[in-house]
Amino acid sequence: MKLKVISGICLLLAAFLYSCQSEDELEFSRYYSAGNVIYQNKCQNCHGKNGEGLSALIPPLTDSVYLKAHKDSLSCYVKYGLKGKIALANKTFEGEMPANDLAPIEIAEVLTFVTNSFGNKMGTITSQHVGDDLQKCK
Amino acid sequence: MMKKLIGAAVIILLWNACKFNEQKTLPIAGNRDVVTKTADGKTVTDTVYQTIPAFKFVNQYGDSITNKNLDGNIYVADFFFTTCPSICPVMHRNMLTVYNAFKDAADVKIISHTIDPSHDSVAVLKKYADKLGIAGNKWWLLQGKKEDTYKLAASYLVSSPQVDAKEKYIHDGYFILIDKQKRIRGQYDGTVPEQVTKLIEDIKTLKAEPDQTTAK
């Protein structure tokens, strides 16, 4: 009897954990595929189909180290654009990225796509995270 | 029976050989006129094709460039501006493929006309060229009077650029292929990689045309 209860609880717990995990995965897929569409419409012309950028004119999105180090600023870059010198992928860039009038959820989606494509693997960047980061834009 | 088979095989082989020797040529675009003139006392009828008119611009090195500088060259032309937020980066990413494909071809050039000469000075164009990673005289970025550039756009059969509040300028993303006689031989959407692959193939075809190999 006791064994049955315990195994039942274990089973429930396992099912709970499993559903939790797949919920996260579902969220990731939703963000990622919506982000892919936004990327094609808003980013791809400049940054390229494979995030390769363009020579020393437009930075690539393949520098995982840079993206990780600037994770909390990425939302601001997307929303308000980026100007001035930046160094990544062994090059310096000094063009200007235009601002993008996107909602926090859209920024979260496109960032989830970018930071999990082109050799990057940073997991879901949630709408909540983007909202918090946008408060701190300089 | 055997003889017949061999005969058939020979015919097929010959047929294929004929097809192999058949010269592939590109069509000639634009308006054409038929003119009848008298030469050496004889009346001859000739087809006159639309050609790119004379022009004079300055390249990224500050050198004056006219249509004469392109004599004896097959060239690809496009229209862009350095601060273009929409289609230009993708066009020039694709044009770099063309540049690299014909890096060692002495008679192939690329010219990109800026449609925003007030911003795109020679210095700005030089910097753009450096950052794009192009050097030498294979690919010229040309700057000149706005009216001249816009008028020239019409002779390349592309629409005249339009001023737009958000995108600054709206313009065609076409790559135009010009032969050594300054005739238009093809137009390709410079934003579509497959079209650019076709352009590269077409340049190879054009280079092999008798008209092109004999032109100085």
GROMACS .gro file of C-alpha atoms in nm:
model
  354
    1MET     CA    1   0.000   0.000   0.000
    2LYS     CA    2   0.271   0.237   0.113
    3LEU     CA    3   0.477   0.143  -0.189
    4LYS     CA    4   0.187   0.218  -0.417
    5VAL     CA    5   0.141   0.565  -0.267
    6ILE     CA    6   0.509   0.642  -0.290
    7SER     CA    7   0.540   0.522  -0.648
    8GLY     CA    8   0.222   0.711  -0.731
    9ILE     CA    9   0.368   1.030  -0.588
   10CYS     CA   10   0.692   0.968  -0.774
   11LEU     CA   11   0.500   0.917  -1.096
   12LEU     CA   12   0.305   1.235  -1.041
   13LEU     CA   13   0.623   1.425  -0.965
   14ALA     CA   14   0.788   1.287  -1.277
   15ALA     CA   15   0.487   1.381  -1.488
   16PHE     CA   16   0.488   1.726  -1.332
   17LEU     CA   17   0.857   1.775  -1.400
   18TYR     CA   18   0.815   1.646  -1.753
   19SER     CA   19   0.525   1.877  -1.829
   20CYS     CA   20   0.715   2.168  -1.674
   21GLN     CA   21   1.011   2.102  -1.894
   22SER     CA   22   0.805   2.070  -2.207
   23GLU     CA   23   0.625   2.390  -2.115
   24ASP     CA   24   0.964   2.564  -2.119
   25GLU     CA   25   1.052   2.398  -2.443
   26LEU     CA   26   0.722   2.504  -2.590
   27GLU     CA   27   0.785   2.860  -2.483
   28PHE     CA   28   1.131   2.848  -2.637
   29SER     CA   29   0.993   2.718  -2.968
   30ARG     CA   30   0.725   2.983  -2.973
   31TYR     CA   31   0.977   3.261  -2.910
   32TYR     CA   32   1.228   3.115  -3.152
   33SER     CA   33   0.995   3.072  -3.450
   34ALA     CA   34   0.829   3.411  -3.401
   35GLY     CA   35   1.178   3.560  -3.367
   36ASN     CA   36   1.286   3.398  -3.691
   37VAL     CA   37   1.011   3.585  -3.880
   38ILE     CA   38   1.103   3.917  -3.716
   39TYR     CA   39   1.467   3.854  -3.797
   40GLN     CA   40   1.388   3.801  -4.165
   41ASN     CA   41   1.186   4.122  -4.178
   42LYS     CA   42   1.396   4.353  -3.966
   43CYS     CA   43   1.752   4.224  -3.939
   44GLN     CA   44   1.843   3.990  -4.221
   45ASN     CA   45   1.911   4.248  -4.493
   46CYS     CA   46   2.204   4.384  -4.298
   47HIS     CA   47   2.314   4.100  -4.073
   48GLY     CA   48   2.265   3.830  -4.332
   49LYS     CA   49   2.082   3.501  -4.358
   50ASN     CA   50   2.342   3.327  -4.145
   51GLY     CA   51   2.417   3.622  -3.918
   52GLU     CA   52   2.741   3.674  -4.108
   53GLY     CA   53   2.724   4.055  -4.125
   54LEU     CA   54   2.904   4.232  -4.410
   55SER     CA   55   3.283   4.261  -4.412
   56ALA     CA   56   3.384   4.539  -4.171
   57LEU     CA   57   3.068   4.738  -4.241
   58ILE     CA   58   2.807   4.540  -4.048
   59PRO     CA   59   2.894   4.325  -3.748
   60PRO     CA   60   2.816   3.953  -3.754
   61LEU     CA   61   2.590   3.796  -3.491
   62THR     CA   62   2.813   3.496  -3.450
   63ASP     CA   63   3.036   3.620  -3.166
   64SER     CA   64   2.887   3.424  -2.874
   65VAL     CA   65   3.130   3.575  -2.627
   66TYR     CA   66   3.023   3.929  -2.717
   67LEU     CA   67   2.654   3.840  -2.707
   68LYS     CA   68   2.687   3.676  -2.364
   69ALA     CA   69   2.886   3.968  -2.223
   70HIS     CA   70   2.626   4.218  -2.349
   71LYS     CA   71   2.317   4.009  -2.281
   72ASP     CA   72   2.153   4.278  -2.065
   73SER     CA   73   2.213   4.551  -2.325
   74LEU     CA   74   2.091   4.365  -2.632
   75SER     CA   75   1.729   4.479  -2.580
   76CYS     CA   76   1.841   4.842  -2.575
   77TYR     CA   77   2.048   4.794  -2.893
   78VAL     CA   78   1.747   4.653  -3.076
   79LYS     CA   79   1.501   4.913  -2.949
   80TYR     CA   80   1.710   5.231  -2.969
   81GLY     CA   81   1.975   5.136  -3.223
   82LEU     CA   82   2.349   5.145  -3.175
   83LYS     CA   83   2.604   5.408  -3.267
   84GLY     CA   84   2.975   5.445  -3.216
   85LYS     CA   85   3.267   5.205  -3.212
   86ILE     CA   86   3.222   4.847  -3.103
   87ALA     CA   87   3.475   4.565  -3.116
   88LEU     CA   88   3.379   4.204  -3.178
   89ALA     CA   89   3.472   3.909  -3.394
   90ASN     CA   90   3.829   4.049  -3.410
   91LYS     CA   91   3.717   4.365  -3.588
   92THR     CA   92   3.601   4.716  -3.505
   93PHE     CA   93   3.275   4.850  -3.636
   94GLU     CA   94   3.157   5.209  -3.631
   95GLY     CA   95   2.845   5.225  -3.841
   96GLU     CA   96   2.503   5.302  -3.712
   97MET     CA   97   2.228   5.054  -3.645
   98PRO     CA   98   1.880   5.206  -3.677
   99ALA     CA   99   1.626   5.191  -3.394
  100ASN     CA  100   1.344   4.937  -3.418
  101ASP     CA  101   1.002   5.014  -3.290
  102LEU     CA  102   0.927   4.669  -3.149
  103ALA     CA  103   0.721   4.563  -2.847
  104PRO     CA  104   0.911   4.397  -2.558
  105ILE     CA  105   0.766   4.058  -2.652
  106GLU     CA  106   0.891   4.100  -3.011
  107ILE     CA  107   1.236   4.202  -2.887
  108ALA     CA  108   1.236   3.894  -2.665
  109GLU     CA  109   1.143   3.675  -2.961
  110VAL     CA  110   1.403   3.813  -3.199
  111LEU     CA  111   1.675   3.801  -2.932
  112THR     CA  112   1.583   3.443  -2.848
  113PHE     CA  113   1.620   3.361  -3.215
  114VAL     CA  114   1.954   3.538  -3.259
  115THR     CA  115   2.111   3.414  -2.936
  116ASN     CA  116   2.019   3.055  -3.024
  117SER     CA  117   2.117   3.060  -3.391
  118PHE     CA  118   2.444   3.107  -3.583
  119GLY     CA  119   2.631   2.894  -3.329
  120ASN     CA  120   2.495   3.076  -3.022
  121LYS     CA  121   2.316   2.893  -2.743
  122MET     CA  122   2.184   3.120  -2.469
  123GLY     CA  123   1.834   2.984  -2.411
  124THR     CA  124   1.512   3.182  -2.397
  125ILE     CA  125   1.532   3.558  -2.339
  126THR     CA  126   1.191   3.627  -2.189
  127SER     CA  127   0.966   3.926  -2.238
  128GLN     CA  128   1.006   3.989  -1.861
  129HIS     CA  129   1.386   4.001  -1.898
  130VAL     CA  130   1.355   4.244  -2.192
  131GLY     CA  131   1.115   4.467  -1.994
  132ASP     CA  132   1.363   4.487  -1.705
  133ASP     CA  133   1.658   4.559  -1.936
  134LEU     CA  134   1.470   4.833  -2.120
  135GLN     CA  135   1.432   5.021  -1.791
  136LYS     CA  136   1.809   5.047  -1.771
  137CYS     CA  137   1.888   5.169  -2.123
  138LYS     CA  138   2.139   5.449  -2.130
  139MET     CA  139   2.146  -0.511  -8.676
  140MET     CA  140   2.477  -0.431  -8.507
  141LYS     CA  141   2.568  -0.197  -8.792
  142LYS     CA  142   2.242  -0.010  -8.753
  143LEU     CA  143   2.303   0.034  -8.381
  144ILE     CA  144   2.653   0.168  -8.438
  145GLY     CA  145   2.517   0.401  -8.704
  146ALA     CA  146   2.257   0.533  -8.464
  147ALA     CA  147   2.518   0.582  -8.193
  148VAL     CA  148   2.740   0.777  -8.433
  149ILE     CA  149   2.449   0.999  -8.532
  150ILE     CA  150   2.364   1.067  -8.168
  151LEU     CA  151   2.726   1.143  -8.091
  152LEU     CA  152   2.754   1.382  -8.382
  153TRP     CA  153   2.427   1.547  -8.285
  154ASN     CA  154   2.556   1.604  -7.934
  155ALA     CA  155   2.885   1.735  -8.065
  156CYS     CA  156   2.694   1.985  -8.276
  157LYS     CA  157   2.493   2.100  -7.979
  158PHE     CA  158   2.810   2.133  -7.776
  159ASN     CA  159   2.959   2.366  -8.035
  160GLU     CA  160   2.648   2.577  -8.054
  161GLN     CA  161   2.731   2.918  -7.907
  162LYS     CA  162   2.505   3.027  -7.627
  163THR     CA  163   2.441   3.401  -7.637
  164LEU     CA  164   2.260   3.643  -7.411
  165PRO     CA  165   1.968   3.851  -7.536
  166ILE     CA  166   2.011   4.224  -7.596
  167ALA     CA  167   1.771   4.442  -7.397
  168GLY     CA  168   1.636   4.788  -7.460
  169ASN     CA  169   1.496   4.975  -7.757
  170ARG     CA  170   1.633   4.909  -8.099
  171ASP     CA  171   1.620   5.100  -8.424
  172VAL     CA  172   1.660   4.974  -8.774
  173VAL     CA  173   1.857   5.221  -8.980
  174THR     CA  174   1.925   5.217  -9.345
  175LYS     CA  175   2.237   5.392  -9.455
  176THR     CA  176   2.451   5.411  -9.762
  177ALA     CA  177   2.800   5.282  -9.731
  178ASP     CA  178   3.038   5.247 -10.027
  179GLY     CA  179   2.752   5.314 -10.267
  180LYS     CA  180   2.550   5.025 -10.125
  181THR     CA  181   2.242   5.049  -9.908
  182VAL     CA  182   2.278   4.854  -9.585
  183THR     CA  183   2.022   4.795  -9.317
  184ASP     CA  184   2.149   4.771  -8.966
  185THR     CA  185   1.999   4.723  -8.622
  186VAL     CA  186   2.107   4.984  -8.372
  187TYR     CA  187   2.068   4.880  -8.011
  188GLN     CA  188   2.014   5.103  -7.713
  189THR     CA  189   2.343   5.180  -7.544
  190ILE     CA  190   2.449   5.347  -7.220
  191PRO     CA  191   2.516   5.717  -7.292
  192ALA     CA  192   2.836   5.901  -7.203
  193PHE     CA  193   2.886   5.993  -6.839
  194LYS     CA  194   3.142   6.153  -6.611
  195PHE     CA  195   3.177   6.078  -6.240
  196VAL     CA  196   3.441   6.056  -5.968
  197ASN     CA  197   3.542   5.724  -5.807
  198GLN     CA  198   3.638   5.641  -5.448
  199TYR     CA  199   4.000   5.744  -5.516
  200GLY     CA  200   3.897   6.088  -5.640
  201ASP     CA  201   3.979   5.995  -6.000
  202SER     CA  202   3.757   6.118  -6.278
  203ILE     CA  203   3.581   5.825  -6.447
  204THR     CA  204   3.399   5.848  -6.778
  205ASN     CA  205   3.236   5.591  -7.003
  206LYS     CA  206   3.573   5.579  -7.187
  207ASN     CA  207   3.735   5.421  -6.881
  208LEU     CA  208   3.501   5.126  -6.930
  209ASP     CA  209   3.584   5.075  -7.299
  210GLY     CA  210   3.685   4.716  -7.361
  211ASN     CA  211   3.516   4.601  -7.043
  212ILE     CA  212   3.209   4.403  -6.962
  213TYR     CA  213   3.063   4.563  -6.653
  214VAL     CA  214   2.795   4.531  -6.390
  215ALA     CA  215   2.625   4.848  -6.262
  216ASP     CA  216   2.405   4.916  -5.964
  217PHE     CA  217   2.268   5.207  -5.761
  218PHE     CA  218   2.310   5.241  -5.384
  219PHE     CA  219   2.399   5.477  -5.100
  220THR     CA  220   2.625   5.411  -4.803
  221THR     CA  221   2.370   5.487  -4.532
  222CYS     CA  222   2.104   5.270  -4.693
  223PRO     CA  223   1.920   5.081  -4.421
  224SER     CA  224   1.724   4.843  -4.640
  225ILE     CA  225   1.844   4.659  -4.948
  226CYS     CA  226   2.198   4.790  -5.005
  227PRO     CA  227   2.380   4.565  -4.756
  228VAL     CA  228   2.227   4.257  -4.908
  229MET     CA  229   2.303   4.387  -5.259
  230HIS     CA  230   2.666   4.447  -5.183
  231ARG     CA  231   2.702   4.120  -4.996
  232ASN     CA  232   2.591   3.960  -5.323
  233MET     CA  233   2.803   4.194  -5.537
  234LEU     CA  234   3.107   4.084  -5.335
  235THR     CA  235   3.042   3.734  -5.470
  236VAL     CA  236   3.056   3.874  -5.825
  237TYR     CA  237   3.371   4.071  -5.735
  238ASN     CA  238   3.543   3.761  -5.603
  239ALA     CA  239   3.432   3.548  -5.900
  240PHE     CA  240   3.597   3.785  -6.150
  241LYS     CA  241   3.884   3.913  -5.940
  242ASP     CA  242   4.136   3.797  -6.199
  243ALA     CA  243   3.935   3.880  -6.512
  244ALA     CA  244   4.099   4.184  -6.671
  245ASP     CA  245   3.791   4.281  -6.875
  246VAL     CA  246   3.520   4.268  -6.608
  247LYS     CA  247   3.440   4.569  -6.390
  248ILE     CA  248   3.177   4.670  -6.138
  249ILE     CA  249   3.043   5.022  -6.091
  250SER     CA  250   2.814   5.132  -5.811
  251HIS     CA  251   2.653   5.473  -5.843
  252THR     CA  252   2.563   5.651  -5.522
  253ILE     CA  253   2.224   5.819  -5.536
  254ASP     CA  254   2.305   6.031  -5.229
  255PRO     CA  255   2.610   6.232  -5.344
  256SER     CA  256   2.560   6.506  -5.085
  257HIS     CA  257   2.643   6.256  -4.810
  258ASP     CA  258   2.853   6.007  -5.005
  259SER     CA  259   3.165   6.217  -5.069
  260VAL     CA  260   3.480   6.063  -5.213
  261ALA     CA  261   3.613   6.019  -4.858
  262VAL     CA  262   3.295   5.844  -4.745
  263LEU     CA  263   3.305   5.617  -5.049
  264LYS     CA  264   3.671   5.531  -4.989
  265LYS     CA  265   3.599   5.438  -4.631
  266TYR     CA  266   3.302   5.229  -4.741
  267ALA     CA  267   3.520   5.051  -4.998
  268ASP     CA  268   3.787   4.979  -4.737
  269LYS     CA  269   3.533   4.843  -4.494
  270LEU     CA  270   3.366   4.639  -4.763
  271GLY     CA  271   3.706   4.490  -4.831
  272ILE     CA  272   3.749   4.597  -5.193
  273ALA     CA  273   4.069   4.741  -5.337
  274GLY     CA  274   4.222   4.824  -5.674
  275ASN     CA  275   4.025   4.922  -5.981
  276LYS     CA  276   3.791   4.629  -6.025
  277TRP     CA  277   3.498   4.789  -5.842
  278TRP     CA  278   3.442   5.164  -5.859
  279LEU     CA  279   3.204   5.352  -5.635
  280LEU     CA  280   3.097   5.654  -5.839
  281GLN     CA  281   2.981   5.992  -5.724
  282GLY     CA  282   2.858   6.287  -5.926
  283LYS     CA  283   2.575   6.525  -5.984
  284LYS     CA  284   2.248   6.383  -5.860
  285GLU     CA  285   2.063   6.471  -6.181
  286ASP     CA  286   2.329   6.296  -6.390
  287THR     CA  287   2.305   5.980  -6.183
  288TYR     CA  288   1.927   5.981  -6.188
  289LYS     CA  289   1.923   6.036  -6.564
  290LEU     CA  290   2.170   5.755  -6.613
  291ALA     CA  291   1.947   5.523  -6.406
  292ALA     CA  292   1.681   5.563  -6.672
  293SER     CA  293   1.916   5.449  -6.948
  294TYR     CA  294   1.994   5.134  -6.747
  295LEU     CA  295   1.618   5.069  -6.761
  296VAL     CA  296   1.582   5.096  -6.384
  297SER     CA  297   1.335   5.330  -6.220
  298SER     CA  298   1.454   5.668  -6.101
  299PRO     CA  299   1.522   5.671  -5.724
  300GLN     CA  300   1.245   5.817  -5.508
  301VAL     CA  301   1.291   6.017  -5.190
  302ASP     CA  302   1.122   5.850  -4.894
  303ALA     CA  303   1.088   5.980  -4.539
  304LYS     CA  304   1.163   5.653  -4.364
  305GLU     CA  305   1.400   5.473  -4.595
  306LYS     CA  306   1.554   5.798  -4.725
  307TYR     CA  307   1.552   5.673  -5.083
  308ILE     CA  308   1.361   5.400  -5.255
  309HIS     CA  309   1.551   5.250  -5.543
  310ASP     CA  310   1.574   4.933  -5.747
  311GLY     CA  311   1.809   4.663  -5.634
  312TYR     CA  312   1.899   4.561  -5.986
  313PHE     CA  313   2.241   4.458  -6.111
  314ILE     CA  314   2.265   4.549  -6.479
  315LEU     CA  315   2.502   4.366  -6.711
  316ILE     CA  316   2.658   4.578  -6.988
  317ASP     CA  317   2.866   4.440  -7.273
  318LYS     CA  318   3.171   4.588  -7.445
  319GLN     CA  319   2.945   4.764  -7.695
  320LYS     CA  320   2.764   4.930  -7.398
  321ARG     CA  321   2.448   4.734  -7.464
  322ILE     CA  322   2.227   4.600  -7.184
  323ARG     CA  323   2.253   4.222  -7.173
  324GLY     CA  324   2.074   4.138  -6.853
  325GLN     CA  325   1.911   4.261  -6.534
  326TYR     CA  326   1.927   4.069  -6.208
  327ASP     CA  327   1.768   4.129  -5.871
  328GLY     CA  328   2.073   4.201  -5.659
  329THR     CA  329   1.893   4.102  -5.341
  330VAL     CA  330   1.831   3.742  -5.454
  331PRO     CA  331   2.134   3.509  -5.434
  332GLU     CA  332   2.000   3.277  -5.709
  333GLN     CA  333   1.976   3.573  -5.950
  334VAL     CA  334   2.333   3.668  -5.868
  335THR     CA  335   2.448   3.313  -5.939
  336LYS     CA  336   2.278   3.347  -6.278
  337LEU     CA  337   2.456   3.680  -6.335
  338ILE     CA  338   2.792   3.514  -6.274
  339GLU     CA  339   2.704   3.237  -6.522
  340ASP     CA  340   2.582   3.495  -6.775
  341ILE     CA  341   2.904   3.697  -6.748
  342LYS     CA  342   3.096   3.380  -6.837
  343THR     CA  343   2.865   3.323  -7.135
  344LEU     CA  344   2.900   3.684  -7.244
  345LYS     CA  345   3.278   3.676  -7.216
  346ALA     CA  346   3.284   3.387  -7.463
  347GLU     CA  347   3.068   3.560  -7.727
  348PRO     CA  348   3.267   3.638  -8.045
  349ASP     CA  349   3.157   4.004  -8.029
  350GLN     CA  350   3.314   4.034  -7.687
  351THR     CA  351   3.637   3.847  -7.742
  352THR     CA  352   3.723   4.053  -8.050
  353ALA     CA  353   3.627   4.391  -7.901
  354LYS     CA  354   3.925   4.583  -7.783
   0.00000   0.00000   0.00000
